[in-house]
Structure formats: C-alpha cells, structure tokens
Coordinates of C-alpha atoms in Angstrom, one line a residue:
Chain X
M1 CA 0.3 0.0 0.0
T2 CA 1.3 3.4 -0.7
S3 CA 1.2 6.3 1.2
A4 CA -1.2 8.0 -1.0
T5 CA -3.6 5.1 -0.8
L6 CA -3.3 5.0 3.2
A7 CA -3.6 8.7 3.3
R8 CA -7.2 8.6 1.5
T9 CA -8.4 5.6 3.6
K10 CA -7.9 7.7 6.4
E11 CA -9.4 10.7 4.9
G12 CA -12.2 8.3 4.2
I13 CA -12.4 6.9 7.4
I14 CA -12.8 10.4 8.9
K15 CA -15.1 11.2 6.4
W16 CA -17.7 8.9 7.4
A17 CA -17.0 9.5 11.0
L18 CA -18.1 13.1 10.8
F19 CA -21.0 12.0 8.7
L20 CA -22.1 9.7 10.9
C21 CA -22.2 12.4 13.8
A22 CA -24.1 14.6 11.8
L23 CA -26.1 11.7 10.9
F24 CA -27.0 11.1 14.8
A25 CA -28.0 14.6 15.0
I26 CA -30.2 14.2 12.6
F27 CA -31.5 11.1 13.9
A28 CA -32.6 12.4 17.2
I29 CA -34.4 15.2 16.3
I30 CA -36.3 12.9 13.4
V31 CA -37.2 10.5 16.5
I32 CA -38.7 13.3 18.5
T33 CA -40.8 14.7 16.3
V34 CA -42.2 11.7 15.0
Y35 CA -42.6 10.7 19.1
L36 CA -44.1 14.0 19.8
F37 CA -46.5 13.9 16.5
A38 CA -47.3 10.5 16.1
N39 CA -48.6 10.4 20.0
G40 CA -49.8 13.9 20.1
L41 CA -52.1 14.7 17.0
P42 CA -54.4 11.7 17.4
F43 CA -55.2 12.9 20.9
I44 CA -55.5 16.9 19.4
F45 CA -58.0 15.4 16.5
Q46 CA -59.8 13.2 19.2
T47 CA -60.5 15.8 21.3
G48 CA -61.1 18.4 18.9
I49 CA -58.7 20.9 18.0
D50 CA -60.8 24.2 19.1
K51 CA -61.7 22.5 22.3
F52 CA -58.1 21.7 22.8
L53 CA -56.6 25.0 22.1
F54 CA -59.7 27.4 22.6
S55 CA -60.7 25.8 25.6
S56 CA -59.3 27.4 29.1
V57 CA -60.6 24.0 31.3
W58 CA -58.0 21.8 31.9
N59 CA -59.3 19.3 34.5
L60 CA -58.2 15.8 34.1
N61 CA -60.9 14.2 36.4
A62 CA -63.5 15.4 33.8
G63 CA -61.9 14.6 30.5
S64 CA -61.5 18.2 29.6
Y65 CA -58.2 19.4 28.3
G66 CA -58.2 22.8 27.1
I67 CA -55.0 24.8 27.2
A68 CA -56.0 28.3 25.9
A69 CA -55.0 29.8 29.2
M70 CA -51.6 28.0 29.6
L71 CA -50.5 29.0 26.0
V72 CA -51.4 32.6 26.8
T73 CA -49.5 32.4 30.0
T74 CA -46.7 30.9 28.3
L75 CA -46.6 33.7 25.4
V76 CA -47.4 36.7 27.7
L77 CA -44.5 35.2 30.3
T78 CA -42.1 34.4 27.6
A79 CA -42.3 37.9 26.0
M80 CA -41.9 39.9 29.6
A81 CA -38.8 38.1 30.1
T82 CA -37.0 38.6 26.8
L83 CA -38.6 41.8 26.8
G84 CA -37.2 42.7 30.4
G85 CA -33.6 40.5 29.7
G86 CA -33.3 42.1 26.8
V87 CA -33.3 45.6 27.9
F88 CA -31.5 44.8 30.7
G89 CA -29.0 42.4 29.1
L90 CA -28.2 44.8 26.4
L91 CA -27.9 48.1 28.4
T92 CA -25.7 45.6 30.8
A93 CA -23.3 44.9 27.8
I94 CA -23.1 48.4 26.5
C95 CA -22.0 49.3 30.1
I96 CA -19.3 46.6 29.8
Y97 CA -18.5 47.7 26.4
K98 CA -17.6 51.1 26.7
F99 CA -18.2 52.6 30.4
L100 CA -16.8 50.5 32.8
P101 CA -13.1 51.0 33.6
R102 CA -11.1 49.0 32.2
F103 CA -9.8 47.2 35.7
L104 CA -13.6 46.5 36.3
K105 CA -14.6 44.7 32.8
K106 CA -13.3 41.3 33.2
P107 CA -14.9 40.6 36.9
V108 CA -18.0 42.1 35.6
G109 CA -18.1 39.9 32.9
F110 CA -17.2 37.0 34.4
C111 CA -19.9 37.4 37.4
I112 CA -22.5 37.5 34.5
N113 CA -21.0 34.3 33.2
L114 CA -21.5 32.8 36.2
L115 CA -25.1 32.8 36.3
S116 CA -25.6 30.8 33.5
G117 CA -23.7 27.9 35.6
I118 CA -26.5 27.9 38.2
P119 CA -28.5 25.3 37.9
S120 CA -32.1 26.2 37.0
V121 CA -34.0 24.8 40.0
I122 CA -31.9 27.0 42.3
Y123 CA -33.5 30.2 40.4
G124 CA -36.4 28.9 41.3
L125 CA -35.6 27.9 44.9
F126 CA -34.4 31.6 45.1
G127 CA -37.5 32.8 43.6
L128 CA -39.5 31.1 46.0
S129 CA -37.9 32.1 49.3
V130 CA -36.9 35.8 47.9
V131 CA -38.9 37.3 44.9
V132 CA -42.2 35.6 45.8
P133 CA -42.4 37.1 49.9
F134 CA -41.2 40.2 48.4
I135 CA -43.9 40.8 46.1
A136 CA -46.6 39.2 48.5
D137 CA -45.5 42.0 51.2
Y138 CA -44.8 45.4 49.3
L139 CA -46.2 45.0 45.7
S140 CA -48.8 42.5 45.6
L141 CA -52.6 43.6 45.9
N142 CA -54.1 40.2 46.6
A143 CA -51.1 39.4 49.2
S144 CA -49.8 36.5 46.9
G145 CA -46.3 36.8 45.3
Y146 CA -47.3 33.7 42.9
G147 CA -47.8 34.6 39.2
I148 CA -46.2 35.9 36.3
L149 CA -44.6 38.9 37.8
S150 CA -42.2 36.9 40.1
A151 CA -41.5 34.4 37.4
S152 CA -40.4 37.1 34.5
I153 CA -38.1 38.4 37.2
V154 CA -36.4 35.1 37.7
L155 CA -36.4 34.5 33.8
M156 CA -35.0 37.9 33.2
I157 CA -32.2 37.1 35.3
M158 CA -31.6 33.1 33.8
V159 CA -31.4 35.0 30.2
L160 CA -28.8 37.8 31.3
P161 CA -25.7 35.8 31.0
T162 CA -27.0 34.7 26.9
M163 CA -28.0 38.2 26.2
V164 CA -24.9 39.8 27.9
S165 CA -22.3 38.0 26.4
M166 CA -23.6 37.6 22.8
S167 CA -24.8 41.7 22.2
L168 CA -21.4 42.2 23.9
D169 CA -19.5 39.9 21.2
A170 CA -21.9 41.7 18.4
L171 CA -20.4 45.1 19.7
N172 CA -17.1 44.0 19.4
A173 CA -17.3 42.4 16.3
T174 CA -18.1 46.1 14.9
D175 CA -15.2 48.4 13.5
P176 CA -14.0 50.2 16.3
M177 CA -13.1 53.1 13.3
Y178 CA -16.9 53.7 13.1
Y179 CA -17.0 54.8 17.0
E180 CA -13.8 56.9 16.5
G181 CA -15.4 58.3 13.2
A182 CA -18.3 59.3 15.1
L183 CA -16.4 60.9 17.9
A184 CA -14.1 62.6 15.4
L185 CA -17.4 64.1 14.1
G186 CA -18.1 65.6 17.5
S187 CA -20.6 63.2 18.5
T188 CA -20.4 62.5 22.5
K189 CA -19.6 59.0 24.0
E190 CA -23.1 58.3 24.4
E191 CA -24.2 59.2 21.0
A192 CA -21.5 57.4 19.6
V193 CA -22.3 54.3 21.1
F194 CA -26.0 54.3 20.9
K195 CA -26.7 55.9 17.8
I196 CA -23.5 54.4 15.7
M197 CA -22.5 50.8 17.6
V198 CA -25.6 49.7 18.6
P199 CA -27.6 50.0 15.4
A200 CA -24.1 48.6 13.6
A201 CA -24.4 45.7 16.2
K202 CA -28.1 45.2 15.6
S203 CA -28.1 41.5 13.8
G204 CA -25.9 40.4 16.8
I205 CA -28.7 41.9 19.4
F206 CA -31.1 40.5 17.3
A207 CA -29.8 36.8 17.9
A208 CA -29.2 37.6 21.2
L209 CA -32.5 38.1 21.5
V210 CA -33.7 34.9 19.7
L211 CA -32.1 33.1 21.9
S212 CA -33.1 34.5 25.1
C213 CA -36.6 34.0 23.8
G214 CA -35.8 30.2 23.4
R215 CA -34.6 30.2 26.8
A216 CA -37.2 31.8 28.6
L217 CA -40.2 29.7 26.3
G218 CA -38.3 26.2 27.4
E219 CA -37.4 27.2 31.2
T220 CA -39.5 24.8 33.6
M221 CA -37.9 23.9 36.4
A222 CA -37.5 27.8 37.6
V223 CA -41.0 29.5 36.8
I224 CA -42.6 25.9 38.3
L225 CA -41.9 26.8 41.8
V226 CA -43.0 30.7 41.3
L227 CA -46.1 30.6 39.3
G228 CA -48.6 29.3 41.3
G229 CA -49.6 26.6 39.2
S230 CA -53.1 26.9 38.6
V231 CA -54.8 27.0 35.4
N232 CA -55.8 30.6 35.0
Y233 CA -55.5 33.4 32.4
P234 CA -52.8 35.7 33.3
T235 CA -55.5 38.5 34.3
G236 CA -52.9 40.2 36.8
L237 CA -49.4 40.0 37.6
T238 CA -50.0 38.0 40.8
V239 CA -53.0 35.5 39.9
S240 CA -51.7 32.0 40.2
V241 CA -51.0 30.4 36.4
R242 CA -49.2 28.0 34.6
T243 CA -47.4 27.8 31.5
L244 CA -47.3 24.3 29.2
T245 CA -43.8 23.4 30.1
A246 CA -44.8 23.6 33.7
N247 CA -47.9 21.8 32.9
I248 CA -45.9 18.9 31.3
A249 CA -43.3 18.7 34.0
M250 CA -46.1 18.5 37.0
G251 CA -47.7 15.3 35.3
A252 CA -44.9 13.7 33.2
M253 CA -44.1 11.7 36.5
E254 CA -47.5 11.1 38.0
L255 CA -50.0 10.8 35.1
T256 CA -51.1 7.7 32.9
G257 CA -53.2 7.0 29.8
D258 CA -55.2 9.7 28.5
D259 CA -53.8 12.3 31.1
L260 CA -49.7 11.4 29.6
T261 CA -51.2 11.6 25.9
A262 CA -52.5 15.2 26.7
L263 CA -49.1 16.6 28.0
V264 CA -47.4 14.7 24.9
A265 CA -49.9 17.1 22.7
C266 CA -48.9 19.5 25.1
G267 CA -45.2 19.3 23.7
V268 CA -46.5 19.0 20.4
V269 CA -48.1 22.8 20.5
L270 CA -44.9 23.7 22.3
F271 CA -42.7 22.5 19.5
V272 CA -44.8 24.4 17.3
L273 CA -44.6 27.4 19.2
T274 CA -40.6 27.4 18.7
L275 CA -40.6 26.8 15.1
L276 CA -42.9 29.7 14.7
I277 CA -41.1 31.7 17.0
N278 CA -37.5 31.3 15.6
G279 CA -39.4 31.2 11.6
V280 CA -41.0 34.8 12.4
F281 CA -37.4 35.8 14.0
A282 CA -35.5 34.3 10.9
L283 CA -38.0 36.5 8.3
F284 CA -37.1 39.7 10.4
R285 CA -33.5 39.0 10.5
S286 CA -33.5 38.6 6.9
K287 CA -35.6 41.8 6.2
M288 CA -33.3 43.6 8.8
K289 CA -30.0 42.9 6.4
H290 CA -31.4 43.9 3.6
V291 CA -32.4 47.4 4.5
Chain J
M1 CA -12.1 55.5 42.2
K2 CA -15.4 57.4 41.5
S3 CA -16.7 53.9 40.0
I4 CA -15.8 52.1 43.4
A5 CA -17.5 54.3 45.8
A6 CA -20.7 54.4 43.3
I7 CA -20.7 50.6 43.8
A8 CA -19.7 50.3 47.4
A9 CA -22.8 52.8 48.1
L10 CA -25.1 50.7 45.6
T11 CA -24.1 47.6 47.8
L12 CA -24.8 49.7 51.4
L13 CA -28.3 50.8 50.2
T14 CA -29.7 47.6 48.9
S15 CA -28.4 45.7 52.1
L16 CA -30.1 48.4 54.1
T17 CA -33.5 47.5 51.5
L18 CA -33.4 44.2 51.8
S19 CA -32.4 44.7 56.2
S20 CA -35.5 47.0 56.8
C21 CA -38.3 44.2 55.4
G22 CA -39.0 43.2 58.9
A23 CA -41.5 40.8 59.8
K24 CA -45.1 41.9 59.3
E25 CA -48.3 41.8 61.3
F26 CA -50.6 38.9 60.3
D27 CA -53.9 40.7 59.2
S28 CA -56.4 38.4 59.6
S29 CA -58.7 40.0 56.6
K30 CA -56.3 39.4 54.1
P31 CA -57.3 36.3 52.0
I32 CA -56.2 32.4 52.4
Q33 CA -53.8 31.6 50.2
V34 CA -54.5 27.8 49.2
I35 CA -51.7 25.5 48.5
T36 CA -52.2 22.1 47.3
R37 CA -50.5 19.6 45.2
E38 CA -50.1 18.8 41.4
D39 CA -52.5 16.0 40.0
G40 CA -51.2 12.4 40.3
S41 CA -49.6 13.5 44.0
G42 CA -50.5 10.7 46.4
T43 CA -50.6 13.1 49.2
K44 CA -53.4 15.1 46.7
A45 CA -55.5 12.5 46.2
A46 CA -55.4 10.9 50.0
F47 CA -56.5 14.6 51.3
M48 CA -58.9 15.2 48.8
E49 CA -60.3 11.9 49.2
I50 CA -60.3 12.3 53.2
I51 CA -62.1 15.4 52.9
G52 CA -64.8 14.0 50.7
L53 CA -63.9 16.5 47.6
K54 CA -62.3 13.4 45.6
G55 CA -61.8 14.3 42.0
Q56 CA -62.4 17.7 42.2
P57 CA -60.3 20.7 40.6
D58 CA -58.4 22.8 42.3
V59 CA -59.9 26.0 44.0
Q60 CA -59.4 29.1 41.8
N61 CA -56.0 31.1 42.3
A62 CA -54.7 28.1 44.3
I63 CA -50.9 27.4 44.2
I64 CA -49.8 23.9 43.3
Q65 CA -46.7 23.0 44.4
Q66 CA -44.4 20.2 43.7
G67 CA -43.1 17.9 46.0
T68 CA -43.4 17.9 49.8
A69 CA -40.2 20.1 51.0
A70 CA -41.7 23.1 48.3
V71 CA -44.8 22.9 50.1
L72 CA -43.0 23.5 53.3
A73 CA -41.0 26.5 51.6
G74 CA -44.2 27.9 50.2
V75 CA -45.8 28.2 53.7
K76 CA -42.7 28.8 55.7
N77 CA -42.5 32.0 53.1
S78 CA -46.5 33.0 52.8
M79 CA -48.0 34.4 55.9
Y80 CA -51.1 33.8 54.8
A81 CA -50.9 30.2 53.6
I82 CA -52.6 26.8 54.1
A83 CA -51.2 23.8 53.1
Y84 CA -51.1 19.9 53.9
D85 CA -48.3 17.5 54.1
S86 CA -47.1 14.4 55.5
L87 CA -46.7 14.2 59.1
G88 CA -43.5 12.7 58.6
Y89 CA -42.2 15.5 56.6
L90 CA -43.3 18.4 58.9
T91 CA -40.5 20.6 60.3
D92 CA -40.6 23.1 62.9
E93 CA -40.5 26.2 60.6
V94 CA -44.3 25.7 60.1
K95 CA -47.1 25.3 62.2
Q96 CA -49.2 22.2 62.9
I97 CA -53.1 23.2 63.7
S98 CA -55.6 20.4 65.0
V99 CA -58.6 19.4 63.0
D100 CA -62.0 19.4 64.8
G101 CA -60.1 19.7 68.2
V102 CA -57.7 16.6 67.9
E103 CA -53.8 17.1 67.6
G104 CA -52.6 15.2 64.8
T105 CA -50.4 13.0 66.8
V106 CA -49.1 9.0 66.5
E107 CA -51.7 7.9 68.9
N108 CA -54.7 10.0 67.6
I109 CA -53.9 8.4 64.1
Q110 CA -53.7 4.7 65.8
S111 CA -56.7 5.1 67.7
G112 CA -58.6 6.5 64.7
D113 CA -59.3 9.7 66.0
Y114 CA -57.5 12.3 63.9
K115 CA -59.1 12.0 60.4
I116 CA -56.8 13.1 58.0
A117 CA -54.5 9.8 57.8
R118 CA -53.5 7.3 55.0
P119 CA -52.0 3.8 54.6
L120 CA -48.8 3.3 52.7
N121 CA -48.5 0.3 50.9
V122 CA -46.2 -1.6 49.3
V123 CA -47.7 -3.6 46.2
Y124 CA -46.1 -7.0 44.6
K125 CA -47.1 -10.2 43.0
E126 CA -47.7 -12.7 45.5
A127 CA -46.5 -15.4 43.5
T128 CA -42.8 -13.9 42.6
V129 CA -42.7 -12.8 46.3
E130 CA -43.9 -16.2 47.8
G131 CA -41.3 -18.6 45.2
N132 CA -38.6 -16.2 46.1
P133 CA -36.7 -16.6 49.8
L134 CA -34.9 -13.0 49.4
Y135 CA -38.3 -11.5 48.6
S136 CA -40.7 -13.2 51.1
A137 CA -37.9 -12.7 54.0
Y138 CA -38.0 -9.1 53.2
L139 CA -41.4 -9.0 53.4
D140 CA -41.4 -10.5 57.1
F141 CA -38.8 -7.9 57.7
L142 CA -41.5 -5.3 56.7
A143 CA -43.5 -6.7 59.5
S144 CA -41.1 -7.2 62.4
S145 CA -40.5 -5.4 65.4
Q146 CA -37.0 -4.2 64.2
A147 CA -39.1 -2.5 61.3
Q148 CA -41.9 -0.9 63.4
E149 CA -39.3 0.7 65.8
I150 CA -37.9 2.7 62.8
I151 CA -41.6 3.3 61.6
A152 CA -42.4 5.1 65.1
E153 CA -38.9 6.4 65.2
N154 CA -39.4 8.4 62.4
G155 CA -42.7 10.1 63.0
Y156 CA -44.9 7.5 61.1
V157 CA -47.5 5.1 62.9
S158 CA -46.9 1.7 63.0
M159 CA -49.9 -0.8 62.5
R160 CA -48.7 -4.0 64.0
E161 CA -46.5 -5.2 67.2
G162 CA -44.4 -7.2 65.2
E163 CA -42.0 -10.1 66.2
E164 CA -38.3 -10.4 66.1
F165 CA -36.8 -10.8 62.8
V166 CA -34.4 -13.5 62.4
V167 CA -32.2 -13.9 59.4
P168 CA -32.4 -16.5 57.4
D169 CA -29.1 -18.4 56.1
N170 CA -27.2 -17.6 53.0
L171 CA -29.6 -14.3 51.9
E172 CA -27.9 -12.7 48.8
G173 CA -29.5 -10.6 45.7
T174 CA -31.0 -7.2 44.9
I175 CA -34.5 -6.3 45.6
S176 CA -35.9 -3.4 43.5
I177 CA -38.4 -1.3 45.1
S178 CA -39.9 1.9 43.6
G179 CA -42.9 4.5 43.6
S180 CA -44.3 6.8 46.1
T181 CA -42.1 9.9 47.0
S182 CA -43.9 9.7 50.6
L183 CA -42.8 6.2 51.3
Q184 CA -39.6 6.4 49.8
P185 CA -37.8 8.0 52.6
L186 CA -39.2 5.6 54.8
M187 CA -38.1 2.6 52.7
V188 CA -34.9 4.1 52.5
L189 CA -34.4 3.8 56.4
L190 CA -36.1 -0.3 56.3
A191 CA -33.8 -1.1 53.8
Q192 CA -30.6 0.3 55.2
E193 CA -31.3 -1.5 58.1
F194 CA -32.2 -4.8 55.9
E195 CA -28.9 -4.4 54.3
D196 CA -27.0 -4.1 57.5
I197 CA -28.7 -7.3 59.1
C198 CA -27.9 -9.2 56.0
P199 CA -24.7 -7.8 54.6
K200 CA -24.9 -9.6 50.8
V201 CA -28.2 -8.2 50.0
S202 CA -28.4 -4.8 48.3
V203 CA -32.1 -3.0 48.5
E204 CA -32.1 -0.6 45.6
V205 CA -35.1 2.1 46.5
N206 CA -36.4 4.9 43.7
G207 CA -39.2 7.3 43.9
G208 CA -41.4 8.3 40.7
G209 CA -44.6 8.8 42.7
S210 CA -47.8 6.4 43.2
G211 CA -48.5 6.2 39.8
V212 CA -44.8 4.4 38.8
G213 CA -45.7 2.5 42.0
Y214 CA -48.5 0.4 40.4
S215 CA -47.4 0.4 36.9
N216 CA -43.8 -1.0 38.1
G217 CA -45.2 -3.6 40.8
E218 CA -47.5 -4.6 37.8
N219 CA -45.0 -4.8 35.1
G220 CA -42.4 -6.1 37.4
V221 CA -39.8 -3.7 37.1
S222 CA -39.6 -3.3 40.4
V223 CA -40.4 -6.3 42.8
F224 CA -42.8 -4.0 45.5
G225 CA -43.9 -0.6 44.2
M226 CA -45.0 2.0 46.6
I227 CA -48.2 3.9 46.9
S228 CA -49.2 6.2 49.4
E229 CA -53.1 5.4 49.3
E230 CA -55.7 2.8 49.5
F231 CA -54.8 0.0 47.5
A232 CA -56.7 0.2 44.1
Q233 CA -57.2 -3.1 42.4
D234 CA -57.9 -1.9 39.1
K235 CA -54.5 0.1 38.9
A236 CA -52.3 -3.1 39.4
P237 CA -54.5 -5.9 38.8
S238 CA -52.5 -8.7 39.4
C239 CA -50.9 -7.2 42.5
V240 CA -51.9 -7.6 46.6
P241 CA -50.9 -4.7 49.0
F242 CA -49.4 -4.7 52.1
T243 CA -49.7 -2.2 54.6
V244 CA -46.2 -0.8 55.9
A245 CA -47.1 1.9 58.3
K246 CA -49.6 5.0 58.5
D247 CA -49.0 8.5 57.4
G248 CA -51.3 11.1 59.1
I249 CA -51.3 14.5 57.0
G250 CA -50.8 17.7 58.9
I251 CA -52.7 20.9 58.2
I252 CA -49.9 23.7 58.5
V253 CA -50.2 27.7 58.4
N254 CA -47.3 30.1 58.8
L255 CA -45.7 30.5 62.0
S256 CA -47.2 34.2 62.5
N257 CA -50.8 32.6 61.7
P258 CA -52.8 32.8 65.0
I259 CA -54.7 30.2 64.3
E260 CA -54.8 27.0 66.6
D261 CA -57.5 24.6 65.3
I262 CA -59.7 24.2 62.3
S263 CA -63.1 22.3 61.4
L264 CA -63.2 19.6 59.3
S265 CA -66.1 21.1 57.5
D266 CA -63.9 24.8 57.1
L267 CA -61.3 22.8 55.9
K268 CA -63.2 21.0 53.4
T269 CA -64.7 24.6 52.2
I270 CA -61.5 26.2 51.6
Y271 CA -60.3 23.5 49.3
D272 CA -64.0 22.9 47.6
S273 CA -64.1 24.8 44.4
E274 CA -67.7 24.2 44.1
A275 CA -68.7 25.6 47.6
E276 CA -71.7 27.6 47.9
D277 CA -70.4 29.8 50.7
P278 CA -66.8 30.0 50.2
I279 CA -64.0 30.8 52.8
R280 CA -61.9 33.7 51.3
S281 CA -60.5 35.3 54.3
W282 CA -59.0 34.3 57.8
E283 CA -60.8 36.0 60.1
E284 CA -63.8 33.9 58.8
V285 CA -62.3 30.8 60.4
I286 CA -60.2 32.4 63.3
G287 CA -63.8 33.9 64.2

C-alpha cells in the first residue's frame, strides 16, 4: 500500500465518521418529532382542535383538556421575560463595552457568565424564597407573590448571561473605526455608542434576543416554583397561573393513559410554537439585513 | 475611584433596603392562600379523598407546589398560606394545627381519632415474592419489630406489634423497590437496616410517585411498588397490597398565623372549588 492510498483511506474514514455524527443529530430530531406528532396529533384531533386550543378548562378528572389559558400564559411570560431581559442585558453589555473602567470589565463579565452555571432549580428556589415573599409583602394587591411577575423577574435574570455575552460579542465585532469616526465628527461618547455602535451590531443583538426568547420559552424548573400553578388566564401580575412547560413537568412523572397523552399533545403545541417563533425571527432578520 | 465608591454605595443601599424588610403583623382580613399539590400526587389524592372532595378541580388561584419540600417552603414564605403535608415531613418552620380539636399525633392516628391519615402500602405479585426466599424475607422484615421501631422513630404510625426478624441463612441478591415519594424516605431507612442485617443483600429504593409504584409493581419492573393511598385493584390487577405503616396528613400554616384549630368542614370549604359559601379570608375561620 502506498502512502497516498493510505492517506486516502484515512480521509475516507474520517469523512464517514463525521457524517455519522451529523446523522446522529438528524436522527435524534426525527425520532423526537415523530414521537411527538405520532402520539400527540391523534389526541388533539380526538379531543377536537378547537376544544384543545381554545378552551381554558383543564380538568383531568372530567376529561377536559383545554390549553388556551396555559398557552396565553406561556406567550405573555415569554414576551415579558425576553423584553425585560433584553433591555437589561443590552444595557449591561453596553456598560461593559464602553462605560466601565478597564480593570472592572473582566470581573463584571465573569460574574454575569457565572449566572449561566447556576442550575435552574436554584433560580426557582431563589424566586420562591426571596422574590415571591417580597412581592407578596410590598407590591401585591392580593397578598400573593406567585404569578407572572415573579416568574418574569426570575427568567429575566436567567436570560441575562446569554443576552449580555452575545450582545457584547456583537458590539466587539463591529469595526471600532465607526466609533472613532463618530467621535471625530463631534458626537459625544453616548451618542457614538447608542446611535452608531448599537445599530451597527443590531443583527448580533437580534440573535441574542432570539436565543433569550428560546430559553425563556423552554425554562421549566425555575418557573414551576414561582408561577403558582393553577390553570388561569394571566389576568393580573400576581394571579396563580401555569405555563405549558410547567404543565408537562407537573404531570409527566405521575399521570398515565389519556392524561399523559394530553401532555405529549402540549409538547406538540410547544414544538410548533418554537418553530413559529424561530421562523418569524428569521424572517425579520433577513429583512433587516436587506435594509 | 468614583465607580468604586458608587458600587460600594449601591451595595450598602441594597443591604439596607433588604434588612428593613422586617416581619409584618398578621392581618386576618387578608385572603387565605390555598396551597395544594399537583394532580397525580399521592398526598393530594389522599387528602382530597379524606375531606370528601375526591376528583374535584383546584380552587381558583390555588398555589400548586411540586413535592413536599416545596409545600413547606411555600408555607414558610407566605404568611397567609394553608397547606397539607405528610406528618413525617413537617418541620418546626411551619405550624401544625389540630382538626376538629384533635391533634395530629401518632396516638390519635392509631386510634383513628385524627381523621386525616392514609396508609402507606407496597404492592407486589404474590407468586413472585412467595417463590423467592429473599423477597419473602424482606416482606417478613417489614412486619417485624425492628421495622416497627424504625417506623415509629421517624414519625410514622406503626400498625402492628411485630415479632423479631430472624435472618435466614445465605440470603443474597438485589431487591428493587420504586414508587411513592411519600413512602420513599421511610423505605430507604428500612432498606438500610435490612442491608445491615443481611450484608450480602442490596436493596434499591427509587421514587417516581404512586403512579409509578403501581405500574412498576404490575409490570415487574420492581419487586415492590410503593403507593401512598388505599390500594386500588384496577390500577394493578395482578398485585396484592401490604400496609407498611400509616401516615398522617398534617394541616399547616405560617408560624405567624394565630390559628390553633380548624374544623373539618371549614377545611373542606377552603379546598372546595364548588362551595356555595366559600371561605376567602382568615377572619372567617379564626372567628
């Protein structure tokens, strides 16, 4: 065997190994999708799409599986957390980018990244023992601290590391000449950052928002402890509510039969929701690039 | 230097604000915060059945906590909360109140005076256990005086006198047990004792909930499935139950709540989503 053929076989093996790895990921997504739809869709049709999606009565004992209230809660909570976390995160990133003294940049960035290493159940416990009592004592009108207000505060903290580090990367990746040019033309530091650098980094910041949104949508363990858990529309900031993910997690270990299938059907709705959100964001993003 | 001073000032301000959040006075005109467990919880099923609300939906705005520890944390952190939890789990961070004038103690549960109690069962296939010396020895052990001692020591209610367990020769192997998280902590202690007596035996105790206990017992995944409710034959048709102990369900409130006793009917009304005359605030119960 010549050294050339040996090299070619080696290359072939590596190529196939890489291909298999890629195949595994695709295989996983196909299996999960098939599992979800094969189990969930027949259930949704059997219950009736309108009853499943537009009724808010979720009572397992009576066989009513309506997810409208939980769907609305999921959307409202995700929007609140993404918005709050997005604003806080972007401003934090800007602060680290240009407004912090050099020797503080590393430690502050390190502290924020540390947040992403904390298990989500710890966030939940923090929310349960600090945020919920505080809201109940000082802000709530009905003496209860559970609800979307506490949940969105907890989620806001959880999406911060993603939001901050990704927007900071985006800001750092923009050409510093823009900034210097703006200063040279007589703009202040604030104007240069907010009017030149942030718009220049908008595509990266948008990507950060999408990822934060995904995390807020999928987060279960943290919100399950502070949401309250009753199936209600979020008619107030401190009304006990339940999200779709919380609904699945609450029942997944205990329920059987039709009740369990109903949870898989909730999973289908979440799956479609994730696809929709990603699709809408992708559309926005491609539009933004063309402008 | 300016920024350091600013950060120091901010830290000081935050800690001052936080420390000024002292204890507030209990205001009995405030609404009762009803804490319950998730659907499928054995404790919830037992509690709702005992107070006569089996299968009813939760009251409006109820707080649903996952697991006994979360219930305790919820009551500890919320002044106007009421909840139920296994007696074996209660800590002195919450206040247990009596029901219809009867305290939830071991004696009162044994005698049957305290109404809110439930059995802790294991379910198993008779053929599997009787045909196997190891499995049947474990069942004998669960009925023994050694086991009753552990049960009583840990706040559960022993239901039998029990004779001393004598170790048969040459016991070895593995016993798998799974199911109710209410029985799990007690079963872990019992399993440790059994492993001490028979060093070559290993007993694996896993959680999962009563639903898992039924299905694992029925499917033979575990030798014993743990359930924390009255045995329902239709959930595991080929199994038989064995009552390990009884567990009282305590009614708990926040430590700053002045209430000492609640009537069973008031308790029922609080948890009844279809009550005609619902109880909303604490003054209606405290009187």
